[in-house]
Amino acid sequence: MTRVVASGMISPVHEESVTRPLVVPGGRDATDVIHADLRGRILSGDIAPGADLSQARIAKERLVSRGPVREAFRLLQREGLIEVEVNQRARATDLSVDEVEHLYALRVSTETLALGLSVPRFSAADLDELDRLVDAVAAAEGRGFDVWEGLHHRFHMGLVAHAGPRMLSSMALWAEHTGRYRKVYVGREGSGWTLGAREHGELARLCRERDAPAAATLLARHLSRAGLALIASMDPTHEPALLRAAIRQALAAAERGMA
């Protein structure tokens, strides 16, 4: 697997320090809180790719036993966000051009299918919310990458809102992972955030017109451009054969729907 070390956005971190005691909101256990905190910080880049994480250190600084930390590490490992070592230590996974290609291939294949399932089921309120998010994403330009990305994520999840909980869970995870890459490789250049943003309005319009095949075609092209641009910025020599195959498959399926 090709590993890529990010430059420019995040400084190398040898060991992550968690310097605040644990506060557990009502109804949540310590594992949930630790997992959510570490997950959010890895995805946002606050914990840098390759940063070391120590169960013992986190437990001590959070004033909890190692059990909740160990379980949180297990969940993070299952999501592919950390690599666990034998000595109760772990590290945030490095950024990989192979991984980002797989993520976008999954997104292109699954989100185009999910959009086709969702379009006939959209309510008037769903369509109004898509229009509202189109305007909100456009208005967020210049307010910082995290604000823009949060609204952008909500828009894309809105497009596939009726695909069912299992598909939604997987698609949300893949989108969050690609957001981690975009923050490092695109987020430092504000103009890159809105690459293809003009297509959001067109996607919302096609959904309102109940034109599922045309919407799926546009979404496939929209996601593929973002993925190919990101791969090129990471490694211009990488040939994204898997992503190109996913694009061809998605476009062919959309064309069959138009027939």
XYZ file of N, CA and C in Angstrom, residues 109-197:
267
model
N -19.873 4.019 -6.324
C -20.736 2.868 -6.560
C -21.982 2.906 -5.688
N -21.793 3.209 -4.407
C -22.892 3.083 -3.449
C -23.796 4.309 -3.435
N -23.221 5.503 -3.494
C -24.049 6.708 -3.404
C -24.907 6.907 -4.643
N -24.423 6.499 -5.803
C -25.271 6.621 -6.996
C -26.455 5.662 -6.908
N -26.214 4.450 -6.403
C -27.312 3.508 -6.193
C -28.282 4.056 -5.145
N -27.753 4.576 -4.045
C -28.591 5.084 -2.960
C -29.397 6.305 -3.393
N -28.817 7.137 -4.237
C -29.559 8.285 -4.749
C -30.737 7.824 -5.602
N -30.490 6.819 -6.446
C -31.576 6.290 -7.261
C -32.713 5.736 -6.420
N -32.381 5.122 -5.282
C -33.406 4.616 -4.379
C -34.141 5.750 -3.664
N -33.445 6.839 -3.391
C -34.008 7.915 -2.578
C -34.903 8.863 -3.370
N -34.549 9.132 -4.618
C -35.265 10.156 -5.379
C -36.783 9.947 -5.377
N -37.294 8.735 -5.644
C -38.756 8.586 -5.664
C -39.391 8.753 -4.285
N -38.581 8.683 -3.227
C -39.112 8.696 -1.863
C -38.985 10.057 -1.182
N -38.351 11.013 -1.837
C -38.171 12.317 -1.206
C -39.527 12.971 -0.943
N -39.679 13.503 0.258
C -40.858 14.310 0.579
C -40.598 15.754 0.177
N -41.635 16.567 0.223
C -41.450 17.993 -0.053
C -40.472 18.608 0.935
N -40.538 18.165 2.203
C -39.618 18.688 3.220
C -38.180 18.284 2.909
N -37.977 17.039 2.432
C -36.634 16.596 2.049
C -36.069 17.487 0.945
N -36.871 17.763 -0.058
C -36.418 18.571 -1.193
C -36.139 20.005 -0.773
N -36.965 20.537 0.113
C -36.719 21.895 0.626
C -35.412 21.941 1.418
N -35.137 20.880 2.162
C -33.898 20.839 2.943
C -32.677 20.767 2.028
N -32.764 20.021 0.936
C -31.660 19.986 -0.028
C -31.398 21.382 -0.595
N -32.468 22.083 -0.961
C -32.303 23.445 -1.481
C -31.665 24.356 -0.427
N -32.095 24.199 0.830
C -31.537 25.025 1.892
C -30.049 24.750 2.077
N -29.679 23.475 1.985
C -28.269 23.118 2.160
C -27.417 23.585 0.985
N -27.974 23.587 -0.223
C -27.242 24.146 -1.370
C -26.850 25.589 -1.076
N -27.802 26.375 -0.592
C -27.525 27.782 -0.269
C -26.556 27.897 0.899
N -26.710 27.015 1.901
C -25.847 27.087 3.080
C -24.404 26.745 2.735
N -24.203 25.737 1.883
C -22.845 25.370 1.464
C -22.199 26.532 0.713
N -22.954 27.142 -0.191
C -22.408 28.277 -0.941
C -22.066 29.438 -0.025
N -22.917 29.691 0.971
C -22.690 30.808 1.884
C -21.530 30.545 2.842
N -21.172 29.265 3.022
C -20.106 28.917 3.964
C -18.713 29.133 3.395
N -18.613 29.409 2.112
C -17.290 29.654 1.521
C -16.625 30.825 2.229
N -15.402 30.599 2.645
C -14.658 31.638 3.350
C -14.830 31.608 4.854
N -15.686 30.704 5.379
C -15.899 30.617 6.822
C -15.050 29.538 7.465
N -14.141 28.960 6.721
C -13.277 27.910 7.244
C -13.694 26.547 6.725
N -12.707 25.685 6.553
C -12.960 24.384 5.943
C -13.926 23.548 6.766
N -13.784 23.545 8.094
C -14.614 22.670 8.924
C -16.091 23.033 8.813
N -16.398 24.340 8.780
C -17.797 24.774 8.627
C -18.330 24.323 7.279
N -17.550 24.599 6.223
C -17.979 24.218 4.878
C -18.148 22.707 4.758
N -17.202 21.959 5.276
C -17.240 20.506 5.136
C -18.429 19.905 5.884
N -18.765 20.446 7.053
C -19.914 19.940 7.786
C -21.207 20.079 7.004
N -21.411 21.243 6.394
C -22.611 21.457 5.584
C -22.581 20.620 4.305
N -21.413 20.516 3.713
C -21.239 19.717 2.498
C -21.573 18.254 2.781
N -21.118 17.752 3.910
C -21.412 16.365 4.301
C -22.921 16.171 4.471
N -23.581 17.118 5.114
C -25.030 17.011 5.323
C -25.780 17.003 3.992
N -25.321 17.797 3.036
C -25.972 17.811 1.724
C -25.864 16.449 1.058
N -24.655 15.886 1.048
C -24.466 14.599 0.380
C -25.238 13.484 1.079
N -25.315 13.524 2.403
C -26.113 12.523 3.107
C -27.605 12.745 2.836
N -28.008 13.988 2.633
C -29.398 14.257 2.282
C -29.780 13.659 0.945
N -28.842 13.586 0.010
C -29.125 13.008 -1.304
C -29.464 11.522 -1.221
N -28.981 10.855 -0.195
C -29.145 9.397 -0.095
C -29.959 9.027 1.143
N -30.782 9.945 1.610
C -31.429 9.819 2.913
C -32.353 8.616 3.040
N -32.856 8.091 1.915
C -33.833 7.003 1.974
C -33.252 5.672 1.518
N -31.946 5.510 1.672
C -31.299 4.275 1.243
C -31.350 3.179 2.293
N -31.756 3.505 3.520
C -31.808 2.513 4.589
C -30.633 2.671 5.540
N -30.820 2.281 6.803
C -29.808 2.566 7.835
C -28.459 1.905 7.605
N -28.438 0.681 7.088
C -27.146 0.014 6.882
C -26.306 0.739 5.833
N -26.922 1.067 4.713
C -26.191 1.785 3.670
C -25.788 3.171 4.152
N -26.691 3.842 4.852
C -26.392 5.185 5.343
C -25.204 5.184 6.285
N -25.138 4.190 7.171
C -24.028 4.113 8.113
C -22.696 3.971 7.389
N -22.651 3.097 6.396
C -21.413 2.893 5.641
C -21.052 4.135 4.826
N -22.048 4.725 4.162
C -21.766 5.896 3.332
C -21.297 7.074 4.164
N -21.872 7.263 5.347
C -21.438 8.355 6.214
C -19.996 8.153 6.643
N -19.624 6.908 6.968
C -18.249 6.617 7.378
C -17.274 6.907 6.246
N -17.587 6.445 5.033
C -16.676 6.663 3.900
C -16.542 8.154 3.592
N -17.644 8.888 3.681
C -17.595 10.329 3.418
C -16.754 11.050 4.471
N -16.883 10.641 5.729
C -16.074 11.256 6.785
C -14.597 10.978 6.583
N -14.265 9.776 6.136
C -12.868 9.444 5.879
C -12.305 10.265 4.722
N -13.082 10.444 3.655
C -12.568 11.267 2.556
C -12.438 12.725 2.996
N -13.297 13.161 3.925
C -13.167 14.515 4.460
C -11.833 14.732 5.154
N -11.332 13.697 5.824
C -10.009 13.780 6.469
C -8.924 14.064 5.434
N -9.014 13.391 4.297
C -8.038 13.612 3.228
C -8.181 15.001 2.620
N -9.430 15.409 2.386
C -9.633 16.714 1.756
C -9.112 17.847 2.626
N -9.241 17.699 3.936
C -8.765 18.777 4.802
C -7.259 18.964 4.650
N -6.529 17.861 4.535
C -5.072 17.935 4.420
C -4.641 18.411 3.043
N -5.244 17.857 1.990
C -4.740 18.102 0.643
C -5.482 19.181 -0.127
N -6.680 19.532 0.323
C -7.457 20.544 -0.364
C -7.777 21.717 0.545
N -7.972 21.438 1.836
C -8.436 22.458 2.767
C -7.523 23.646 2.917
N -6.252 23.475 2.630
C -5.337 24.615 2.780
C -5.509 25.628 1.659
N -6.232 25.258 0.619
C -6.488 26.178 -0.482
C -8.000 26.361 -0.598
N -8.487 27.485 -0.122
C -9.922 27.712 -0.052
C -10.642 27.477 -1.362
N -10.000 27.765 -2.487
C -10.670 27.585 -3.767
C -10.979 26.126 -4.041
N -10.202 25.216 -3.421
C -10.424 23.796 -3.656
C -11.646 23.245 -2.951
N -12.122 23.942 -1.917
C -13.272 23.428 -1.186
C -14.494 23.332 -2.082
N -14.646 24.285 -2.959
C -15.881 24.397 -3.736
C -15.742 23.821 -5.140
N -14.739 22.967 -5.351
C -14.606 22.306 -6.642
C -15.885 21.512 -6.930
N -16.564 21.882 -7.968
C -17.801 21.194 -8.318
C -19.005 21.641 -7.516
N -18.858 22.675 -6.671
C -19.976 23.089 -5.819
C -21.166 23.583 -6.637
